[in-house]
Coordinates of C-alpha atoms in Angstrom, one line a residue:
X614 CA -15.2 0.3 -8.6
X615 CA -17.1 -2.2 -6.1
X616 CA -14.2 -2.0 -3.7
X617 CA -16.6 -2.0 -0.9
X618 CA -18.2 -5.2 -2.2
X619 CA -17.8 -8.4 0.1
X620 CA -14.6 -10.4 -1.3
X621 CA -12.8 -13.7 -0.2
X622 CA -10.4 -11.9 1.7
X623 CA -9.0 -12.5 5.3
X624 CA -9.6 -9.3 7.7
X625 CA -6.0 -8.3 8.3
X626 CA -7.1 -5.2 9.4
X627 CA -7.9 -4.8 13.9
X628 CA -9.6 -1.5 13.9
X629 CA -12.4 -1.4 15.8
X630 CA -16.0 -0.9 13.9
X631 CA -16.2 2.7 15.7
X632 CA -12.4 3.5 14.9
X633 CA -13.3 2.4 11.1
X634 CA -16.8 4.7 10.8
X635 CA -14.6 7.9 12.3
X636 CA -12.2 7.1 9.5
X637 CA -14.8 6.8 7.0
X638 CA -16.4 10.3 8.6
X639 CA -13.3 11.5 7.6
X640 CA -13.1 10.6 4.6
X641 CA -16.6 11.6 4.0
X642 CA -15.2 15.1 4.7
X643 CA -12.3 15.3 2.7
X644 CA -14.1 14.1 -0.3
X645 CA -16.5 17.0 0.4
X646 CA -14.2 19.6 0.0
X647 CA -12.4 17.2 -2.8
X648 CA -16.2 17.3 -4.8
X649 CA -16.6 21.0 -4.2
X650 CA -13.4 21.3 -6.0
X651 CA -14.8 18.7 -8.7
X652 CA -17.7 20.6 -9.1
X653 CA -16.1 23.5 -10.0
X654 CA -13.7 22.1 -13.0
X655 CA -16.8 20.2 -14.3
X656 CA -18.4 23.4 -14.2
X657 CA -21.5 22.1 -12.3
X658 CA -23.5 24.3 -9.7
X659 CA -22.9 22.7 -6.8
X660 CA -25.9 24.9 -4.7
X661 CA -28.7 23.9 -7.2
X662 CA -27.0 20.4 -8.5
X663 CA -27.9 21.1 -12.0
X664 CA -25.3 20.1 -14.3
X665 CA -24.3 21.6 -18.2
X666 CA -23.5 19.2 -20.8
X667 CA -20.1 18.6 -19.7
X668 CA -21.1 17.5 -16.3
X669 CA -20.4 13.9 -14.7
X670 CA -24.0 12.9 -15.6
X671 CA -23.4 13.0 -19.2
X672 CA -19.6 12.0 -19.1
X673 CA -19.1 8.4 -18.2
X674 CA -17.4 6.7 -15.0
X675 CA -16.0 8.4 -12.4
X676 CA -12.3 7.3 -13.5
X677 CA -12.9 8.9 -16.7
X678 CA -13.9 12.2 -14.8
X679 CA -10.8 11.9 -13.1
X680 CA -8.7 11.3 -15.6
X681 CA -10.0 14.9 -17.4
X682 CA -10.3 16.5 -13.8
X683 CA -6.3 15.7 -13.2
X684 CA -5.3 17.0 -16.6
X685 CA -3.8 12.8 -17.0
X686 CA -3.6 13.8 -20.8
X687 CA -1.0 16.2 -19.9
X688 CA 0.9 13.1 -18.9
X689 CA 0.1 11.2 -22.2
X690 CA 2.1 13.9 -23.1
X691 CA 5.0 13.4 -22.3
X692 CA 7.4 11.9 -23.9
X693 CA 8.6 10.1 -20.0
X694 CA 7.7 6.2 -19.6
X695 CA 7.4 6.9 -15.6
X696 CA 5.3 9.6 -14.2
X697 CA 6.2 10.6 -10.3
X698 CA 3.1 12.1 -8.6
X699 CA 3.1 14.2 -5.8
X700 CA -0.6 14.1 -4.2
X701 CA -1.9 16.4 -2.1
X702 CA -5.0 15.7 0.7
X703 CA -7.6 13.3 -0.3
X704 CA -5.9 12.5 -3.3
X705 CA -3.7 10.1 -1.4
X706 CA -6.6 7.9 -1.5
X707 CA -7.0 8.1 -5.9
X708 CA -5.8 4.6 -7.2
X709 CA -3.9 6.6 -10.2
X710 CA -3.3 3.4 -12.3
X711 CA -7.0 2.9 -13.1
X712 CA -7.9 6.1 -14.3
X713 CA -8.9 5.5 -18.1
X714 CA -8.9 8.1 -20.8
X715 CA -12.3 8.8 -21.5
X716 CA -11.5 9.0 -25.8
X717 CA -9.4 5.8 -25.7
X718 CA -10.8 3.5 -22.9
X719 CA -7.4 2.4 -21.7
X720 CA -6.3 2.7 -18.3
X721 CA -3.3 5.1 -17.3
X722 CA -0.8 2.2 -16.4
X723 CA -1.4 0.9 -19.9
X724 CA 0.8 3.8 -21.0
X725 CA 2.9 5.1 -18.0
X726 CA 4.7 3.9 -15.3
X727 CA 3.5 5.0 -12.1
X728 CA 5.2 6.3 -9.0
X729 CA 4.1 8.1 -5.6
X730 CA 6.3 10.7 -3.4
X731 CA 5.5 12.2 0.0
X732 CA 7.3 15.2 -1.3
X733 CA 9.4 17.5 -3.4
X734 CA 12.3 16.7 -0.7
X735 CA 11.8 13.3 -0.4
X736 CA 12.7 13.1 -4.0
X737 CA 15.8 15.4 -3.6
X738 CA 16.8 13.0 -0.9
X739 CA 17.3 10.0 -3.3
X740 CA 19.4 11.8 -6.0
X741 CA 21.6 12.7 -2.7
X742 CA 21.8 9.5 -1.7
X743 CA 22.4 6.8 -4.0
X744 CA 21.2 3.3 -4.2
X745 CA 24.5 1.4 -3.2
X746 CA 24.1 2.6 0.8
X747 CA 20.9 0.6 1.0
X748 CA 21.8 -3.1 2.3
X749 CA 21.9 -6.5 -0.7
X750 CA 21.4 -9.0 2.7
X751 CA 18.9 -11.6 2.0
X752 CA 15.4 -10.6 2.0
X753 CA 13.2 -11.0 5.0
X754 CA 9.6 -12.6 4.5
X755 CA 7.4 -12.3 7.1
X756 CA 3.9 -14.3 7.4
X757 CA 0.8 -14.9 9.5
X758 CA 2.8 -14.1 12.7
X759 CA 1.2 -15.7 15.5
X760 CA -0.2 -13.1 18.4
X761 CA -2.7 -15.2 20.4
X762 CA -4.1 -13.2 23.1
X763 CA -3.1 -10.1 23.7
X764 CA -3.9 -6.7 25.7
X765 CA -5.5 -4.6 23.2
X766 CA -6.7 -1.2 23.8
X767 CA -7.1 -2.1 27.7
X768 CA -9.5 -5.5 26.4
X769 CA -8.0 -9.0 26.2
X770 CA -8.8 -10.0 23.0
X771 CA -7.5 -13.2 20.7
X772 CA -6.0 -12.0 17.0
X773 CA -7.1 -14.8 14.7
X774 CA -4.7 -16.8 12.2
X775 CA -4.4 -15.8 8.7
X776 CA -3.8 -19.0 6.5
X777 CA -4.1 -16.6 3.3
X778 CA -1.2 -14.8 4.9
X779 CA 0.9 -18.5 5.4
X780 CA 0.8 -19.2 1.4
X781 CA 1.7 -15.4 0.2
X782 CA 5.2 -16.2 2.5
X783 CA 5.5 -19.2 1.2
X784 CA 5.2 -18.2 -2.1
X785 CA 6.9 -15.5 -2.1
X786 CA 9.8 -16.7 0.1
X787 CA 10.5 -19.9 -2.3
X788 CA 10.9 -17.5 -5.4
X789 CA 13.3 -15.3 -3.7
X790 CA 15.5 -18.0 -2.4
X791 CA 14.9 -18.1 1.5
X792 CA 13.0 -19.4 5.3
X793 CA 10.1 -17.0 5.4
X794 CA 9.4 -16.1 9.3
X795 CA 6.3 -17.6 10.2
X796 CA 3.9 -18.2 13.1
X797 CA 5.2 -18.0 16.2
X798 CA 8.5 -17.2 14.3
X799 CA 7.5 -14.1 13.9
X800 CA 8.2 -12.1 16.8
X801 CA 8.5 -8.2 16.8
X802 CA 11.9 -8.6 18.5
X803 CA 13.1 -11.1 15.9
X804 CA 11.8 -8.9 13.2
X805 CA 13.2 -5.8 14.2
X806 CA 16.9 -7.6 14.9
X807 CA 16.2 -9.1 11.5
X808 CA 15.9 -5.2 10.3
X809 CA 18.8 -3.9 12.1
X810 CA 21.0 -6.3 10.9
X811 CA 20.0 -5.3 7.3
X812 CA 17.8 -6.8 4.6
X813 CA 17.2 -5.9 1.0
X814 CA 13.8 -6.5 0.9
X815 CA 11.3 -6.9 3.6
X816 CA 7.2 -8.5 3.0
X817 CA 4.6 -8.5 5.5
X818 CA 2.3 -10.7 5.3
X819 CA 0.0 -9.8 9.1
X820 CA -1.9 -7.8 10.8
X821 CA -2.0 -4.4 10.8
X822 CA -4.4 -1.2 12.4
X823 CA -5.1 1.7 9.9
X824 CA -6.3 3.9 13.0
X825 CA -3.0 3.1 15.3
X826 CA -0.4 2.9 12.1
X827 CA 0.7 -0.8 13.8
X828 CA 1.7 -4.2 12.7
X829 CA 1.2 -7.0 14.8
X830 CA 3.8 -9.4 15.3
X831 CA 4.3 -12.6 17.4
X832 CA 5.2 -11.8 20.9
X833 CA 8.3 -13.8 22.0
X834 CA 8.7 -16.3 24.4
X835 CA 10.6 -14.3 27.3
X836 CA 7.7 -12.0 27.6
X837 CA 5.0 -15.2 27.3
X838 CA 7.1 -16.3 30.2
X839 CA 6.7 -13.7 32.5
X840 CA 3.1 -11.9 31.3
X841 CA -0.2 -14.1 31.4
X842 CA -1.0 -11.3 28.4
X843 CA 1.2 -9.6 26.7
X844 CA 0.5 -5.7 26.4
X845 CA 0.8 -3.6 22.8
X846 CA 4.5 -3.0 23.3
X847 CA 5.4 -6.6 22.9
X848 CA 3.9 -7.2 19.7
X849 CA 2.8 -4.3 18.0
X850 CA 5.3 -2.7 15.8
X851 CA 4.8 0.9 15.7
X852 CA 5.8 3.7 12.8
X853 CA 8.3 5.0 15.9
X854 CA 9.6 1.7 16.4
X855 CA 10.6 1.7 12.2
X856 CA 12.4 4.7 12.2
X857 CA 14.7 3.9 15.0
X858 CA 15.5 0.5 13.2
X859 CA 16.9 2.3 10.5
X860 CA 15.7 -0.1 8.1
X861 CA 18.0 0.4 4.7
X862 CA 16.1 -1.8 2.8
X863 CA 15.9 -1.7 -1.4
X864 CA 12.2 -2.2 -0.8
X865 CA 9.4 -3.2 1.5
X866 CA 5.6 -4.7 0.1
X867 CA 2.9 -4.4 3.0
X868 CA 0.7 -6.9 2.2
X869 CA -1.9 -5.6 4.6
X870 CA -5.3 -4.4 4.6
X871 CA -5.4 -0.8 3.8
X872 CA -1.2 -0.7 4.5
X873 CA -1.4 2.4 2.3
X874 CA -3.9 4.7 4.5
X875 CA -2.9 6.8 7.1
X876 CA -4.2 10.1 9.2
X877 CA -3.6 12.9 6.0
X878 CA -1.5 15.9 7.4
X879 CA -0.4 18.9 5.6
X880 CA 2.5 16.9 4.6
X881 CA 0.7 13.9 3.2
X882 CA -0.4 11.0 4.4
X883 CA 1.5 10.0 7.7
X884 CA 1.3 6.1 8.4
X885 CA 3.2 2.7 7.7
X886 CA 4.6 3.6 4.0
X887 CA 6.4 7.2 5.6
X888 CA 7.8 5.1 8.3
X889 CA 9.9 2.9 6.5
X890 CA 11.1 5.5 3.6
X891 CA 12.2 8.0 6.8
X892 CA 13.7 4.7 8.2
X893 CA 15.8 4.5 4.8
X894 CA 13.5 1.9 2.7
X895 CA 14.2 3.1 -0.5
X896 CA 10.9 2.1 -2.1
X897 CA 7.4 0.9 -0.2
X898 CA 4.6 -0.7 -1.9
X899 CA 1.5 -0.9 -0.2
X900 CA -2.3 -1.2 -1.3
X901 CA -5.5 1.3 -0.9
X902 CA -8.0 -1.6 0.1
X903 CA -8.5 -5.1 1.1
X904 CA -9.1 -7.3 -2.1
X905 CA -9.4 -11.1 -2.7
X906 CA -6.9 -13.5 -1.2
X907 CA -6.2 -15.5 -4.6
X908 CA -5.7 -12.2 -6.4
X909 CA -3.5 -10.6 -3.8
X910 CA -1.1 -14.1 -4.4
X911 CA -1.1 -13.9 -8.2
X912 CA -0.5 -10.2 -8.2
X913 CA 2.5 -10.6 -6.0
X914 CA 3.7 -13.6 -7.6
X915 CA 3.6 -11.9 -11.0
X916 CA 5.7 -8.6 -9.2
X917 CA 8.3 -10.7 -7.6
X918 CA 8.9 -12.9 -11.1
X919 CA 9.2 -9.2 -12.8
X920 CA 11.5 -8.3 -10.1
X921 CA 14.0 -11.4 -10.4
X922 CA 13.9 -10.8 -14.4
X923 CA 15.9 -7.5 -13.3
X924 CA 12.6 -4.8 -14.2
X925 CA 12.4 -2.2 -12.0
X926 CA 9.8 -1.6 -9.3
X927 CA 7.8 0.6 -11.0
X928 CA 8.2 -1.3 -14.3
X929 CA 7.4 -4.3 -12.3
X930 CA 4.1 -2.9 -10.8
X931 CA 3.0 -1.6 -14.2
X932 CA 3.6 -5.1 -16.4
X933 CA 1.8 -6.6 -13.4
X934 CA -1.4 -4.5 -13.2
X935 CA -1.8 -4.7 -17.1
X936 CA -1.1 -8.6 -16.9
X937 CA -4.2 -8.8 -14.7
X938 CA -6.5 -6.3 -16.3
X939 CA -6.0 -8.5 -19.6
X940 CA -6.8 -11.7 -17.2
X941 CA -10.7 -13.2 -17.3
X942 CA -10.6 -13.8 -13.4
X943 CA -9.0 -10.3 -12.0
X944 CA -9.9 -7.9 -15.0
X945 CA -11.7 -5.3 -13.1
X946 CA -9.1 -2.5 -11.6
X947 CA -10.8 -3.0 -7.9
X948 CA -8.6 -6.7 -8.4
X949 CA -5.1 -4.7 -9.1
X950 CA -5.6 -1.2 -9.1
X951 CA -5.1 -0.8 -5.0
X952 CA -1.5 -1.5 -5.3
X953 CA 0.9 1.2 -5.7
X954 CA 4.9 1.9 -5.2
X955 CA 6.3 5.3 -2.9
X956 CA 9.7 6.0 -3.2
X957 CA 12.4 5.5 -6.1
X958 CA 12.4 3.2 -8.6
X959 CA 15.0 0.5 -7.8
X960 CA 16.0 -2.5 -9.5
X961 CA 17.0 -5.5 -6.9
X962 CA 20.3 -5.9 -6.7
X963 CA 21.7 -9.5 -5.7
X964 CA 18.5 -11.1 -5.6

């Protein structure tokens, strides 16, 4: 999909080279076991590498493999707009939307809505608890908080500014009505009061650390006035430090790089999007990969307007992504097909 191709795109993400290439071993790994799997269903020998007629050499792009490997026409199926997928291991890390049916050439958001869960339970969890214990406070919208130097895995190390990160909150702050937290605004103890106190929807704009699950945050003045440095308590907001907020948020967007990844458990993929449902977010949306800065503003400029017109979050997503894969400039899926929603499919209330 050229996802690894060079883009004009500000490095949100802090992991170290070294912490990157174990995570990419990793992943290497997985999608090992993941191809032996592959192999199999395309029938292919995977000791000699000789491949029949139906194998991938004959069959087209990889999204089209997938889209026969995963049985998607089993969801064309159905008669359901929305399709909730439950993924297992490596396939976490499957941007679902762009898989095209090999027979038609059109993508699977063309035709279904589509939502991630961590689990069979989580799911049971929102038909237990409705919608109307989540809070309708004014939506919080965080942006390029300002962290300076900082103590950093036992280094001093300066976090440089993301003016990409400035116009997404200001963008996305004017069309929902409120003062976006910016700079040195944007302290980790101004945010979490900000999520204690209750918001409806919460955007983060910043930095954030695939390896360490974080989000960095501006550190406040108190501790600037009595630590030359600050250390990774006073600005890095950790998966542990979401939970306790007990954030009940209709909805949180991570606008960071790679905000989707996390270390993959036998439960699924524990990072940033997990913390905030457990926390009581009733929907995250988060991305795969780091993609252009221009694209990442019209693609959640389009999904906010969808959002005010009163469409759902899935619904939102979906009419977005096909918006953009009908656009000249961000047509190809590596532009929009990162994005994806985890959680239940709310409609904003009071927004």
């Amino acid at each position: 999909m050229g996802v690894g191709e060079v883009v004009d795109c500000e490095n949100r993400s802090l992991d170290k080279e070294e912490d990157i290439q174990k995570e990419q071993s990793r992943s290497k790994e997985e999608y090992e076991e993941l191809n032996q799997v592959t192999a199999l269903l395309l029938n292919l020998d995977s000791n000699t590498g000789e491949s029949n007629e139906n194998s991938a050499e004959t069959k087209g792009s990889t999204l089209e493999d997938l889209f026969d490997i995963l049985k998607c026409d089993r969801m064309l199926s159905s008669k359901q707009e929305e399709v909730v997928i439950i993924p297992d291991g490596p396939l976490y890390k499957v941007p679902f939307p762009a898989l095209r049916d090999p027979r038609t050439g059109k993508y699977l958001s063309e035709t279904k809505r589509i939502r991630l869960a961590p689990s069979l339970a989580t799911l049971k969890h929102f038909e237990d608890f409705p919608t109307d214990q989540t809070s309708d406070a004014k939506p919080l919208v965080i942006g390029n908080p300002l962290v300076g130097k900082v103590m950093m895995d036992g280094e001093e190390c300066d976090i440089e500014r993301l003016p990409g990160a400035i116009d997404e909150a200001d963008k996305i702050s004017l069309l929902l009505g409120v003062h976006p937290l910016l700079a040195t605004q944007a302290t980790k103890s101004a945010v979490l009061e900000r999520l204690k106190q209750g918001v409806s929807v919460v955007h983060i704009a910043a930095h954030g650390s695939l390896t360490k699950g974080t989000i960095l945050f501006a550190t406040s003045l108190e501790v600037r006035a009595t630590k030359v440095i600050p250390d990774e308590e006073d600005y890095m907001l950790t998966m542990a430090d979401v939970q306790q907020a007990k954030v009940r948020a209709q909805l949180v967007v991570l606008s960071c790089c790679h905000s989707g990844r996390g270390e993959i458990r036998a439960e699924g993929v524990v990072g940033m999007c997990r913390a905030f449902l457990a926390s009581g977010a009733r929907a995250v949306v988060a991305s795969l990969w780091a993609i252009d800065d221009d694209a990442t503003l019209d693609f959640m400029t389009s999904f906010y307007g969808n959002l005010k017109n009163g469409k759902s979050a899935s619904t939102s997503l979906q009419l977005t992504m096909n918006e953009m894969s009908i656009s000249s400039r961000y047509s190809k899926p590596k532009y929009w097909a990162p994005f994806f929603i985890m959680g239940d499919d709310i409609t904003l209330k009071n927004i």
